[in-house]
Structure formats: structure tokens, C-alpha cells
Coordinates of C-alpha atoms and ligand atoms in Angstrom, one line a residue:
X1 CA 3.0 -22.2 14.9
X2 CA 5.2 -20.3 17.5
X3 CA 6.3 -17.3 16.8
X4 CA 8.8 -14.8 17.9
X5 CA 7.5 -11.4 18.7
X6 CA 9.7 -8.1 18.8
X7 CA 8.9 -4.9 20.4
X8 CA 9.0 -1.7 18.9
X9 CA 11.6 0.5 20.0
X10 CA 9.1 3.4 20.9
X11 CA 8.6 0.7 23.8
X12 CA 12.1 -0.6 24.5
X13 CA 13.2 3.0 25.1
X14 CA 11.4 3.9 27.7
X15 CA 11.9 3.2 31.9
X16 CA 11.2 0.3 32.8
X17 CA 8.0 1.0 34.8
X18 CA 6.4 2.7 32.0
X19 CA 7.6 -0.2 29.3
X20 CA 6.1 -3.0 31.2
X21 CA 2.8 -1.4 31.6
X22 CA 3.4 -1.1 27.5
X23 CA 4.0 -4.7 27.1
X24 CA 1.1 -5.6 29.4
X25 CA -1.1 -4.0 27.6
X26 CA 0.9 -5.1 24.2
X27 CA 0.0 -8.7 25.3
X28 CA -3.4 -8.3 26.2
X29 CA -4.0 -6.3 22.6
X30 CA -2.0 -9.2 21.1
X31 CA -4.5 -11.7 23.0
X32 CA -7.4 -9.8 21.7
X33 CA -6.1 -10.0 18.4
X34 CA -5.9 -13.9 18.0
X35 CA -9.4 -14.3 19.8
X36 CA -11.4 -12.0 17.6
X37 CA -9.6 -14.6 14.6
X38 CA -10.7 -17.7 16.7
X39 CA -7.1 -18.6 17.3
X40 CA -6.4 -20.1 20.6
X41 CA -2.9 -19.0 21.4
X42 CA -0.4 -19.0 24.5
X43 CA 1.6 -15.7 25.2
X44 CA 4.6 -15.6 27.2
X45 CA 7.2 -13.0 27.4
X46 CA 10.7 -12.5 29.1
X47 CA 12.2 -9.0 29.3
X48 CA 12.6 -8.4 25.5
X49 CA 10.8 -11.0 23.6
X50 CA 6.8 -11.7 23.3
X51 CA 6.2 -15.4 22.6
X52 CA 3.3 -16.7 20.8
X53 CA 2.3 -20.1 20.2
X54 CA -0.8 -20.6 18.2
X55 CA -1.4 -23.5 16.4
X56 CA -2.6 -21.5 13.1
X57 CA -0.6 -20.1 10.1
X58 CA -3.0 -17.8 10.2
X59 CA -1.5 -15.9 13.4
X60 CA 1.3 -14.5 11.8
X61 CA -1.1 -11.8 9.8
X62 CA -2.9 -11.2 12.8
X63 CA 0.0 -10.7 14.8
X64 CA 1.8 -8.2 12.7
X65 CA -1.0 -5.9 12.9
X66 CA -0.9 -5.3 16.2
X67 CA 0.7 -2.1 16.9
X68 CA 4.0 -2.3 19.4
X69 CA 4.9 -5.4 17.5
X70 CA 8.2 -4.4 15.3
X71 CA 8.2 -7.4 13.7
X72 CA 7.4 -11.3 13.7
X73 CA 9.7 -14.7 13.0
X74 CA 7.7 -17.8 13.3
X75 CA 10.2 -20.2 14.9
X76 CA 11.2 -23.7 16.0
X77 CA 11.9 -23.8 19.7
X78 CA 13.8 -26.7 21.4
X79 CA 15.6 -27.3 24.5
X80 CA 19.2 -26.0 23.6
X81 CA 22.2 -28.1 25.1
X82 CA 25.6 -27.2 24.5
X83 CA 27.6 -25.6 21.3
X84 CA 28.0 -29.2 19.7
X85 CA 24.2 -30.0 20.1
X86 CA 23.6 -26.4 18.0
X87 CA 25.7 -27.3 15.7
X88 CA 24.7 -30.5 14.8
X89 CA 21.2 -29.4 14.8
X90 CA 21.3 -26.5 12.9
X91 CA 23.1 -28.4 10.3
X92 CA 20.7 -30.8 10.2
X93 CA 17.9 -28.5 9.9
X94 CA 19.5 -26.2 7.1
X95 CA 21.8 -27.7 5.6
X96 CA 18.9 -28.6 2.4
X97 CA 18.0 -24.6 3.0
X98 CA 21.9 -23.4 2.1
X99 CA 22.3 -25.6 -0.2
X100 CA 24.0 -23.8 -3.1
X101 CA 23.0 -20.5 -1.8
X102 CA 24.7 -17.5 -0.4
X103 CA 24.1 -17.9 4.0
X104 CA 24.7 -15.9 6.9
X105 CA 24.8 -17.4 10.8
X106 CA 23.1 -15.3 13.2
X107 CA 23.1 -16.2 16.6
X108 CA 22.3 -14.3 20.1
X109 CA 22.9 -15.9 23.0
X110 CA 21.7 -14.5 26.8
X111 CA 22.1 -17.2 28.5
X112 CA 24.6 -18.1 31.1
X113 CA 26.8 -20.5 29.1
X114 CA 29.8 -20.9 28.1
X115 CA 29.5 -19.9 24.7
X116 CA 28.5 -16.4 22.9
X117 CA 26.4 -15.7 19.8
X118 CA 30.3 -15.6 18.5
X119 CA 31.0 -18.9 18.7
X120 CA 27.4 -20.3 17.3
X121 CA 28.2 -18.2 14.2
X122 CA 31.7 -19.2 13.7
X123 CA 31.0 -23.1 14.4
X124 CA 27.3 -23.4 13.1
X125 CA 29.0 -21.4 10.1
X126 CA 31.5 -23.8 9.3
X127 CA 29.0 -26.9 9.6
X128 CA 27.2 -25.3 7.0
X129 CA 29.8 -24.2 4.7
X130 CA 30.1 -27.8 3.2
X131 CA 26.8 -27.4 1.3
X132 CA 26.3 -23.2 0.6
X133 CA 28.5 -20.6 0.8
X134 CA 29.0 -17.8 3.6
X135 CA 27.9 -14.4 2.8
X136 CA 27.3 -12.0 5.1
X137 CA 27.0 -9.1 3.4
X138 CA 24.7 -10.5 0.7
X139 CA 23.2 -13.5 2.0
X140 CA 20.6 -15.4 -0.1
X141 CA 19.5 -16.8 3.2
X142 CA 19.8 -15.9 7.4
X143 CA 19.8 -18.9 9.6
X144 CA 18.6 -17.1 12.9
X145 CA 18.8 -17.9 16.6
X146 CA 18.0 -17.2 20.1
X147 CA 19.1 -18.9 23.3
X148 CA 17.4 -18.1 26.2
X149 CA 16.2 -19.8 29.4
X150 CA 17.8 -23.2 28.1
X151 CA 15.5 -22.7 25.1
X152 CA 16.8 -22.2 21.5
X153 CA 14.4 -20.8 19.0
X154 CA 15.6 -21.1 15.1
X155 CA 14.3 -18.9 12.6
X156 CA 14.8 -17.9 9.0
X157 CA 12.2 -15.3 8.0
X158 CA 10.9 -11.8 9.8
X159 CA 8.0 -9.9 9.0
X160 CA 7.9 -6.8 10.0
X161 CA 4.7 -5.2 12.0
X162 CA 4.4 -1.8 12.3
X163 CA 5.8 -0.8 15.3
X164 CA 4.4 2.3 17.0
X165 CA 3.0 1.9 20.3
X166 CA 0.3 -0.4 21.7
X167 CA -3.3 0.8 21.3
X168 CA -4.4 2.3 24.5
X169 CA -1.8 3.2 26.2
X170 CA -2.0 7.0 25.0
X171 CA -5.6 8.1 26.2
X172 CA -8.4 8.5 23.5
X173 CA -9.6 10.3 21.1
X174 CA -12.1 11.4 18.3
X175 CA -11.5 11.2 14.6
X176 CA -13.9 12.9 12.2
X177 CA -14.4 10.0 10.0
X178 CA -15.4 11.4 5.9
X179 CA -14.9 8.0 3.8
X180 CA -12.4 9.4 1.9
X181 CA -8.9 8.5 2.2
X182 CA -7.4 10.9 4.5
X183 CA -9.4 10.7 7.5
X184 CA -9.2 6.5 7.5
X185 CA -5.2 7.1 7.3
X186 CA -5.0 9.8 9.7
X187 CA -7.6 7.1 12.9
X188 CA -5.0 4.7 12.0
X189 CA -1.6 6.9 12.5
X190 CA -3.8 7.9 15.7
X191 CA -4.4 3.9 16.7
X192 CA -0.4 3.6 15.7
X193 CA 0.6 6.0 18.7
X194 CA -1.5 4.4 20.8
X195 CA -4.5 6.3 21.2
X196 CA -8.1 4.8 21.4
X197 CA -10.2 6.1 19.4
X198 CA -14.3 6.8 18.4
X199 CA -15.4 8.3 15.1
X200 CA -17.4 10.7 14.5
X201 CA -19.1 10.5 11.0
X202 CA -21.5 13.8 10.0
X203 CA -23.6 12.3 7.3
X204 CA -24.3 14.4 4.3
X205 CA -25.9 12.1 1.6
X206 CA -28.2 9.7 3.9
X207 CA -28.7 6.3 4.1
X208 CA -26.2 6.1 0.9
X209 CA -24.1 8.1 2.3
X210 CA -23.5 6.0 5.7
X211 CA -23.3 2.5 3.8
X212 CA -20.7 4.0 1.8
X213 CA -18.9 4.6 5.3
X214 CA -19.7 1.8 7.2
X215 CA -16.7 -0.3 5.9
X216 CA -14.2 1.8 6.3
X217 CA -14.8 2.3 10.0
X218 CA -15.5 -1.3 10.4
X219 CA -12.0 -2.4 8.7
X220 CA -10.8 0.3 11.2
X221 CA -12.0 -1.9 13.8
X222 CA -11.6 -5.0 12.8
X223 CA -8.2 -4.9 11.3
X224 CA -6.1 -2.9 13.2
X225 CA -8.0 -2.0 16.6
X226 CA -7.3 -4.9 18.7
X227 CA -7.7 -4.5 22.2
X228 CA -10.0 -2.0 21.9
X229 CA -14.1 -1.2 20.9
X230 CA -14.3 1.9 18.7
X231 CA -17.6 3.8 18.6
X232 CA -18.9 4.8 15.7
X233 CA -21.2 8.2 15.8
X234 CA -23.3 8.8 13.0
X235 CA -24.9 12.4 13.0
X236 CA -27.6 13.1 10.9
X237 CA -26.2 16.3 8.8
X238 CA -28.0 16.9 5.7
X239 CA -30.7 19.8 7.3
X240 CA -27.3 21.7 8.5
X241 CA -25.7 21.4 5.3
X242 CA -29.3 23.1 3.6
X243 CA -29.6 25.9 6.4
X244 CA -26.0 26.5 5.3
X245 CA -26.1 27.0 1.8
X246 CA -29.2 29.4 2.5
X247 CA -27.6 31.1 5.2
X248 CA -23.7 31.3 5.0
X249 CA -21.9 33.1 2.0
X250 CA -20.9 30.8 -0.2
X251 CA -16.9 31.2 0.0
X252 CA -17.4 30.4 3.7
X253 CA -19.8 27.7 3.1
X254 CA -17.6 24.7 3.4
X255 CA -15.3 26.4 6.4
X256 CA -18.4 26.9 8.7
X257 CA -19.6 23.3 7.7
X258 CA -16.0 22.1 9.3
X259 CA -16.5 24.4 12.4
X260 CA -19.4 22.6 12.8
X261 CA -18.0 19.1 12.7
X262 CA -15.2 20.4 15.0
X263 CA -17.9 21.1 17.6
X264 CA -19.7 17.9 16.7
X265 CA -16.5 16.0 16.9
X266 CA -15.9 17.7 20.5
X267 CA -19.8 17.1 22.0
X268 CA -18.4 13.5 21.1
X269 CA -15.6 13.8 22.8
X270 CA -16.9 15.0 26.2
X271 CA -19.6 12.2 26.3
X272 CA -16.5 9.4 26.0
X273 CA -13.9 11.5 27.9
X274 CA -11.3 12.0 24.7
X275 CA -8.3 14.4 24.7
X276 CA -8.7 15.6 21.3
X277 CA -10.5 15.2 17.9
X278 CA -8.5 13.7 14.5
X279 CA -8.9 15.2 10.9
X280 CA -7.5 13.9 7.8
X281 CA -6.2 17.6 6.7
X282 CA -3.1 18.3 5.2
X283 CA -1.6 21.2 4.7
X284 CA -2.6 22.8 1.5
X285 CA -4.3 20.2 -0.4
X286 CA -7.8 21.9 -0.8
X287 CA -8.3 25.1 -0.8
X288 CA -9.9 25.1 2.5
X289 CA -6.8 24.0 4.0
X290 CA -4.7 26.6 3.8
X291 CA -2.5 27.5 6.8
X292 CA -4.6 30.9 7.6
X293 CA -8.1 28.8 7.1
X294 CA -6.3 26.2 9.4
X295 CA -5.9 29.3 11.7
X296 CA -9.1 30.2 11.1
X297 CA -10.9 27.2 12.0
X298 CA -8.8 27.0 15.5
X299 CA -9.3 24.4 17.9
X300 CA -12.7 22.3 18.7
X301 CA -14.3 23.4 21.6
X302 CA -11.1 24.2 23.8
X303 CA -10.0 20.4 22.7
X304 CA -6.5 20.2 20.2
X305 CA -7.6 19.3 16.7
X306 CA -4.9 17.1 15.9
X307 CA -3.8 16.5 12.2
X308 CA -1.5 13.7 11.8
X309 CA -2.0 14.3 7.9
X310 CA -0.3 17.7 8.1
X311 CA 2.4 18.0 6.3
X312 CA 1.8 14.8 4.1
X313 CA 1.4 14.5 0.0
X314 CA -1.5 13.2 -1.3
X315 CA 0.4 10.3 -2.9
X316 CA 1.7 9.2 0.6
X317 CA -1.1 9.1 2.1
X318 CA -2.8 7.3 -1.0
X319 CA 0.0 4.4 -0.4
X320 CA -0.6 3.9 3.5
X321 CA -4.6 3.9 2.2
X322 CA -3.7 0.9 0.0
X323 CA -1.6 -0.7 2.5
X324 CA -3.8 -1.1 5.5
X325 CA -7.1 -2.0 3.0
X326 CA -8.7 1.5 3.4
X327 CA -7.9 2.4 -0.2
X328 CA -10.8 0.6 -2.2
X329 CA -13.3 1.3 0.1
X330 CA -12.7 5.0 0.5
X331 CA -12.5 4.9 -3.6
X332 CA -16.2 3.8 -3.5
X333 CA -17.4 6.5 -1.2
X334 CA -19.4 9.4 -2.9
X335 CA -18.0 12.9 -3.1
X336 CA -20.8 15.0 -1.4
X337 CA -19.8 18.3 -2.0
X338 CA -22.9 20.4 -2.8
X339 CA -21.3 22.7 -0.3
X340 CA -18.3 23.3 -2.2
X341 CA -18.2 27.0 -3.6
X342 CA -17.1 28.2 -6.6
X343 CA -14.7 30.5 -4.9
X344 CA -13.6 29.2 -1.9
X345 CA -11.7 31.1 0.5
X346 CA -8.1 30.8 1.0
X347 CA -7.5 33.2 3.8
X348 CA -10.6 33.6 6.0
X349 CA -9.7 35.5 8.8
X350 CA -11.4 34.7 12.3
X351 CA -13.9 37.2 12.7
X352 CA -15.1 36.6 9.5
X353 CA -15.4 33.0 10.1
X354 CA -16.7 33.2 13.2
X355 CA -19.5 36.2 11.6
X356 CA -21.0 33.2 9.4
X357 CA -20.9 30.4 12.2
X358 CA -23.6 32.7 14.3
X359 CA -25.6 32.9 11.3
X360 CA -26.3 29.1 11.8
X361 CA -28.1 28.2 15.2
X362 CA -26.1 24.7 16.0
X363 CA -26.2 22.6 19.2
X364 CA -23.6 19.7 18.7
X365 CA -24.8 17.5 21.9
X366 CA -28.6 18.2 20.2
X367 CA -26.9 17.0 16.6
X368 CA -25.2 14.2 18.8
X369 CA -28.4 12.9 20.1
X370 CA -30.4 13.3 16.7
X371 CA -27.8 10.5 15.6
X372 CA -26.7 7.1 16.9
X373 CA -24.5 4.9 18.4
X374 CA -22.6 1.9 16.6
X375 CA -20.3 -0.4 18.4
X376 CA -17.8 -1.9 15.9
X377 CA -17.2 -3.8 14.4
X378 CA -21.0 -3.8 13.0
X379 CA -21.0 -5.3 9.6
X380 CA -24.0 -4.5 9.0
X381 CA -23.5 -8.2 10.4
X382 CA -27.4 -9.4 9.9
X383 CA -29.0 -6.2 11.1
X384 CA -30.1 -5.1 8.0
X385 CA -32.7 -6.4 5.5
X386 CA -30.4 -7.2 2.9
X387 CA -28.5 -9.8 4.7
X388 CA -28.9 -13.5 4.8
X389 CA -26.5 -15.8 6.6
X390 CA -26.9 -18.8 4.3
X391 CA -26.8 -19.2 0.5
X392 CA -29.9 -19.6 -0.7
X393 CA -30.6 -22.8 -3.3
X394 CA -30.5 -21.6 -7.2
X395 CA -28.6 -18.2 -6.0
X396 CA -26.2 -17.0 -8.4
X397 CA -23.0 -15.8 -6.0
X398 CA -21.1 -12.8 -6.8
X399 CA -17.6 -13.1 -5.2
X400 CA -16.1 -9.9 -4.2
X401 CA -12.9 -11.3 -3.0
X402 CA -9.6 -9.9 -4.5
X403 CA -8.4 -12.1 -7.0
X404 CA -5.7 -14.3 -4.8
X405 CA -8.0 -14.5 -2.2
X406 CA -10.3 -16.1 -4.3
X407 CA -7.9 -18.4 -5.9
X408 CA -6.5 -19.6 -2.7
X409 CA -10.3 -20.5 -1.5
X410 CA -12.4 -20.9 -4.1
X411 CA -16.0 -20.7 -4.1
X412 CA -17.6 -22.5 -6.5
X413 CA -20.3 -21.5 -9.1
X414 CA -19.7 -18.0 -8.0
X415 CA -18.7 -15.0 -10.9
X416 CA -15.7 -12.9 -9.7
X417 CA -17.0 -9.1 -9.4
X418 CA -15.1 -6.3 -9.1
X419 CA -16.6 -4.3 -6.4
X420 CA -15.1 -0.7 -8.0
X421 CA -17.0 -1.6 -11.7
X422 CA -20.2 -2.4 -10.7
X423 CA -21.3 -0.5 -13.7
X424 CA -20.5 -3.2 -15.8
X425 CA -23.0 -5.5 -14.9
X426 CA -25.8 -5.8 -16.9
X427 CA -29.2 -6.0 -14.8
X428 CA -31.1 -8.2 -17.3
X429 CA -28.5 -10.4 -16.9
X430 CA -29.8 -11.3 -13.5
X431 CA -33.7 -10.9 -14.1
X432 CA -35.9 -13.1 -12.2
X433 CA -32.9 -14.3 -10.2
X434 CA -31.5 -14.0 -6.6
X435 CA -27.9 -12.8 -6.5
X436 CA -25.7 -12.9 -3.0
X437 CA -23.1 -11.0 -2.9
X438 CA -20.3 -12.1 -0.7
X439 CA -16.9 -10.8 0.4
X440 CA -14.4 -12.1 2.7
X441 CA -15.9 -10.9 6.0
X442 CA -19.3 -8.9 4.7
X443 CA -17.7 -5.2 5.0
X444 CA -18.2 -4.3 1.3
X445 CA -20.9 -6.9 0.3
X446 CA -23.6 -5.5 2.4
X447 CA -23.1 -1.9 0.0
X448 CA -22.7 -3.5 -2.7
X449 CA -26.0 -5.1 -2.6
X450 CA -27.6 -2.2 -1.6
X451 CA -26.0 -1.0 -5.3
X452 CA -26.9 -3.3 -7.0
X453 CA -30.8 -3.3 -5.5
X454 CA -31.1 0.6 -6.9
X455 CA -29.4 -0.5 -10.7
X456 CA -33.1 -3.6 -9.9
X457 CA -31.3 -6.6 -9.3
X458 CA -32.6 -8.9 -6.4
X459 CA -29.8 -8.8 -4.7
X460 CA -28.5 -10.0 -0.9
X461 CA -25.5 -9.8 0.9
X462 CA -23.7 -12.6 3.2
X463 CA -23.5 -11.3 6.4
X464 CA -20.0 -12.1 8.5
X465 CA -18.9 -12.6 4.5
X466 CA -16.8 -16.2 3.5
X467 CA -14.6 -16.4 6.0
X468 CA -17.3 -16.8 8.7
X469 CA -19.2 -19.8 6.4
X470 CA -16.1 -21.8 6.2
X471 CA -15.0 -21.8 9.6
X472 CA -16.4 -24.6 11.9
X473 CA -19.6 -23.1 13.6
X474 CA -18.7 -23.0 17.3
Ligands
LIG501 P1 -11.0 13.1 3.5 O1 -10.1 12.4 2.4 O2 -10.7 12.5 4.8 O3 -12.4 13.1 3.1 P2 -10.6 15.6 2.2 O4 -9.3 15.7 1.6 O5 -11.8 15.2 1.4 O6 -10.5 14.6 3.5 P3 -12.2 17.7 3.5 O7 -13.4 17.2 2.9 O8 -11.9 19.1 3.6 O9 -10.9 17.0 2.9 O10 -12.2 17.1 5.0 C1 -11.1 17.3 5.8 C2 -11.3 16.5 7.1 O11 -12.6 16.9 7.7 C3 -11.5 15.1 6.9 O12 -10.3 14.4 6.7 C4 -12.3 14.6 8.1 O13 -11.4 14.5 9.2 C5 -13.2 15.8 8.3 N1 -14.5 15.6 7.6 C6 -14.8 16.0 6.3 N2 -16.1 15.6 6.0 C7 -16.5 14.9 7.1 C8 -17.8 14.2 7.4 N3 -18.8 14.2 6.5 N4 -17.9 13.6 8.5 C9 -16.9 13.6 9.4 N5 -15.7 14.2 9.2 C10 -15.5 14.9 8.0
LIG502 MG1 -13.5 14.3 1.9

């Protein structure tokens, strides 16, 4: 497949010093991108376009996740030749595709010839206008193309990416990862700008608790952090959270909790050099974040405590959760909110906040080094003793795959599970038997055994998930 790759105009903007440095790193990202898929791919790139020819379908996804890339048209590229030779050509090619339908001719041209985009889309036009009909206000169908360097690249469809700028070229940073659905959304509107980033997880409910998580900072990684090797930093916080509750008024409970994350987040941040620490909170959608508990809970440690979830509804950031696959995931992740008071403050003032904070004794490089380290992606990918990287004989296979997914690559013998209703699977059901439960690339699987292990079932997971056992072993 070769495909036609656009630039974001947060890129195209800028001087042209800064831009190419952008696009190098765009390309390199880009380059990372296909590897981690196993899809060998060339990359070349003239002054406005990235060119990619991989010989997968399956680059187009990959490619429009990258961020910097506006959008992506696989293409046919060909030696040009003059206006007749488009013409011709073009009819030949699309004249089956108009057929009937409503079409539009859209042609640039930035070569040195003697024709302009113009002339393609008045002549190519009128080729075509013996089998559809020209529309261009409504068209049914574009017929695109690009001549440049002698090369002409033909293309009907675009997908767009999502823009933004590409991932590394705006310092780094720490997010203070929850599992819930703010925090994913606001590491990836972080990655969108362009900043690296490491999470910081404080883990309140243990080893449930962190398998819960483990996905959603893995999809983080895997999905839309090309180009770069997020850290994942797990700290152990489920003493603090006790000495809190004894210690800490209770309206103030959950506010020192945050300071301390904040100071967590920043330890982090000094041992990997990071400019600033991410949360997922909005203005106003708990009680603790109100503007004046905001105010309260100042900065982290002299770094900016960046919210890119600020002003934000919950429902928007609900759809960008669905969109870039955090959604389910963070659905499945525990509330732990034994901390949350009755009362909560609204309007903690400073001093007050800063009254309860002393009451709790808190070294955050200590906490830091009480915790560990994960390089992502991790997957849990074999570590664990749940995992096997083979399907057993007699198994019975639970496929975790969305629906289409599953359709489109079937695995057979294997009983369709929805990961969300694991309630409705009957243990007995299973006695005496070994289930493995699989998913496309072994994020979810590997909690889902661990699930399904508490309700008594046997169960396994299938480490690197389906997608790893049906590609050739290399
Ligand atoms: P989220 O949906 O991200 O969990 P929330 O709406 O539940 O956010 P809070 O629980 O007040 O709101 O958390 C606000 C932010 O504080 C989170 O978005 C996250 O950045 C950070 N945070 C909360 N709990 C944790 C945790 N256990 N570990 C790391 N960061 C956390
Ligand atoms: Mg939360």
C-alpha cells in the first residue's frame, strides 16, 4: 500500500527550521509506528507531503494514529507524463468508480509543466462526464491527485489522523494516571501536543487495584505513543491512604490525599527530568474540584500542574475515552474511594489545607522508591503466572475481542465473552476445566483472568493476546 501522508497545520505554520525538526521527528515517530506492527515500510517526504509505502493494509490504522499526521489517502503513484496521458489514465481508472454517481475532479499540480491543477480538472472532468455526472458541491465521489517530481499519485479516500503535534517535540512530562476516564484522556491530549510522557499511578486497592490499571497505560503506550517509551510508576499507597483517614479531618481527607499525589507525581518528575505533572480534573465535576480547592491544592512541588481536562464536560471527555479505546477499560477499573467524606469541602482555603498535609509525615522520593518501575508497553506480556503463550489441548477459549473483530478473524471453538459482564458467567460451568482467555493483544485478558480466578475458575490468559499467535513467528 502507499499512502499519502498530510501534516498537521500546527506543523505547517511554523518557520521553517522549527517545522523540519517537527517532520524529522514526525517521520521517525511514523517509522516507530509501522515497526512496533511488524510492517516494513519506506518513508520519503518532499516539503509538504510524507510518503509511506508499506506493503500492508494494515498501515493505514497505524498511520493515522500518529500524532502530526492530519490525515491519510492510500494512493496509486505512477510516472505522470503530460495532460493527455492524465486524462486517459484517470478515465481509465474511474470511469467504473463514476459511473452513475455524482463526481468531483480534484487535481494539484506543483510541478513545472505546462499545465495547472485547472486544466486536469476541466479535462479529466469532461473524460469522465460520459459515464457519471459532475458535482462539485455534492459529490458522491472525489477523484484526487497530486503531481509532483514527475510522479502522479491518484487517490479517492482520506482518513483523517489527529493532527496535533508529533510526540516529543514538546519536552516531557508526568501524568497522574487513576484508571478512570479522565486522566487516560487528559496523557493522551498531553501525547497530542507533543509532550512525552511517564505515569505516575498511586495504588490504593493493591494488586487488584494495579491490574485494573495496567491496560489503560499499556493501550496508552501501545496505541498512540509511537516514538516514544512511557514509564509507568506504580507507588504503593494504601498505608498513606490509612494514616490519612486516622489523621486528616475527614472534609480534607481526599484534598490532602491529592497534595500528596501532586508531590509524588513531582519526585517522579525530577528523577526523569519532566516540566510538569498532568491530572484528569475538570473544573467543577467533583466536589473536590472546585476552583478555590483547585487554588488550594496549588502547584506540585514548584512544577505547573497542568489540566488539559479543565474546562471540559464529562460527556466530552466520555466520547474521546471511547474513541481512542480507553473507554472499556477505564469502565472496568474499581472506584476506590474509602477516602471520600461525607462532606467534602468545596472551598478549602490554603492554610487550612496545608494545616492537614503536616499532620501526615510524607516523603514522595521514599514513596517513589517503595514502588517500581514498568517500561511499556508491559502486558503483563508473560511475566505473570497467569499467562501462557500457547493454547493448551482441551482448553475452552474465551474470546474477548469486540464483536467485528472477532468476525473478521475468527477463532474457532472459542465463546465470545463480554469483558464488562463477567458476572454472567456461571463458574460451574467451567468446573474441572481450563479456560484461556484471550484478547486481541493480551491488555485486558491478563485481568480478566485474574477475575475470573477469584469467582474459582481455572483460568489463563494469552500473553501478547490473538494478534501475536496469528502472525508468522519471526
Ligand atoms: P479520573 O477519571 O482520572 O479518575 P476523577 O474524576 O475520578 O478522575 P479524582 O479522583 O478527583 O477525579 O482525580 C482527579 C485526578 O487526580 C485524576 O484525573 C488523576 O490525574 C489524579 N488521580 C486520582 N487518583 C489517582 C491515583 N490513584 N493515582 C494517580 N493519580 C490519581
Ligand atoms: Mg478517579
Amino acid at each position: 500500500m502507499k499512502a499519502l501522508v498530510r501534516l498537521s497545520p500546527d506543523i505547517t505554520t511554523k518557520a521553517p527550521r522549527t517545522r523540519a525538526r517537527f517532520v524529522r521527528r514526525l517521520v521517525a515517530n511514523l517509522r516507530a509506528a509501522l515497526d512496533a506492527e511488524g510492517i516494513p515500510a519506506e518513508i520519503e517526504r518532499d516539503h509538504v507531503r510524507i510518503y509511506v509505502d508499506a506493503p500492508d493494509e494494515r498501515a493505514l490504522p497505524v498511520l493515522r494514529r500518529v500524532f502530526g499526521v492530519h490525515s491519510v489517502s492510500p494512493c496509486l503513484e505512477e510516472p505522470a507524463g503530460e495532460l493527455d496521458d492524465l486524462v486517459r489514465r484517470g478515465e481509465e481508472l474511474y470511469a467504473d468508480a463514476v459511473r452513475g454517481r455524482r463526481f468531483a475532479v480534484r487535481a494539484r499540480v506543483r510541478d513545472r509543466v505546462p499545465y495547472r491543477g485547472q486544466d486536469v480538472n476541466v479535462a479529466l472532468g469532461a473524460a469522465l462526464a460520459r459515464h457519471g455526472k459532475v458535482d462539485l458541491t455534492t459529490p458522491e465521489i472525489t477523484v484526487s491527485l497530486e503531481v509532483r517530481g514527475g510522479v502522479v499519485r491518484w487517490y479517492t479516500e482520506t482518513v483523517r489522523g489527529e493532527g496535533g503535534l508529533p510526540l516529543g517535540v514538546q519536552g516531557r512530562a508526568v501524568v497522574l494516571l487513576s484508571g478512570g476516564f479522565d486522566s487516560a484522556v487528559a496523557a493522551w491530549l498531553a501525547m497530542r501536543r507533543g509532550v512525552e510522557i511517564d505515569l505516575v499511578f498511586c495504588r490504593l486497592g493493591g494488586e487488584a487495584h494495579e491490574r485494573a490499571v495496567f491496560p489503560i497505560a499499556d493501550l496508552l503506550a501501545l496505541d498512540w505513543a509511537a516514538g516514544s517509551a512511557p514509564r509507568l510508576f506504580v507507588v504503593p499507597f494504601e498505608e498513606l491512604a490509612e494514616r490519612l483517614a486516622a489523621d486528616v479531618i475527614e472534609p480534607m481527607r481526599q484534598l490532602v490525599l491529592k497534595r500528596l499525589m501532586y508531590r509524588t507525581a513531582a519526585a517522579v518528575a525530577r528523577l526523569v527530568r519532566a516540566e510538569a505533572v498532568v491530572t484528569g480534573e475538570a473544573l467543577g465535576q467533583v466536589s473536590s474540584q472546585t476552583l478555590r480547592n483547585l487554588r488550594a491544592l496549588g502547584d506540585a512541588d514548584g512544577l505547573p500542574v497542568l489540566r488539559p481536562l479543565l474546562a471540559w464536560s464529562k460527556e466530552e471527555i466520555i466520547a474521546l475515552a471511547r474513541r481512542i479505546g480507553t473507554h472499556d477499560l477505564s469502565a472496568g477499573v474499581p472506584e476506590y474511594c474509602a477516602l471520600v467524606p461525607r462532606k467534602p469541602a468545596t472551598g478549602a482555603s490554603v492554610a487550612a489545607l496545608r494545616r492537614e498535609e503536616e499532620k501526615v509525615p510524607f516523603d514522595p522520593f521514599a514513596a517513589v522508591r517503595a514502588g517500581r518501575r514498568v517500561d511499556l508497553p508491559h502486558g503483563m506480556a508473560g511475566q505473570d503466572e497467569l499467562a501462557v503463550t500457547e493454547i493448551p489441548e482441551g482448553a475452552v477459549v474465551l474470546d474477548l475481542r469486540e464483536e467485528e473483530e472477532a468476525r473478521r478473524l475468527p477463532l474457532p471453538g472459542a465463546l465470545r465473552v463480554d469483558p464488562l459482564a463477567l458476572d454472567r458467567l456461571d463458574p460451574a460451568e467451567f468446573a474441572g476445566k481450563t479456560v484461556v482467555v484471550a484478547c486481541r493483544r493480551g491488555l485486558r485478558s491478563a485481568w480478566v483472568a485474574f477475575e475470573l480466578r477469584r469467582r474459582g475458575i481455572d483460568a489463563f490468559h494469552l500473553a501478547g493476546g490473538l494478534s501475536r499467535l496469528r502472525r508468522p513467528s519471526s
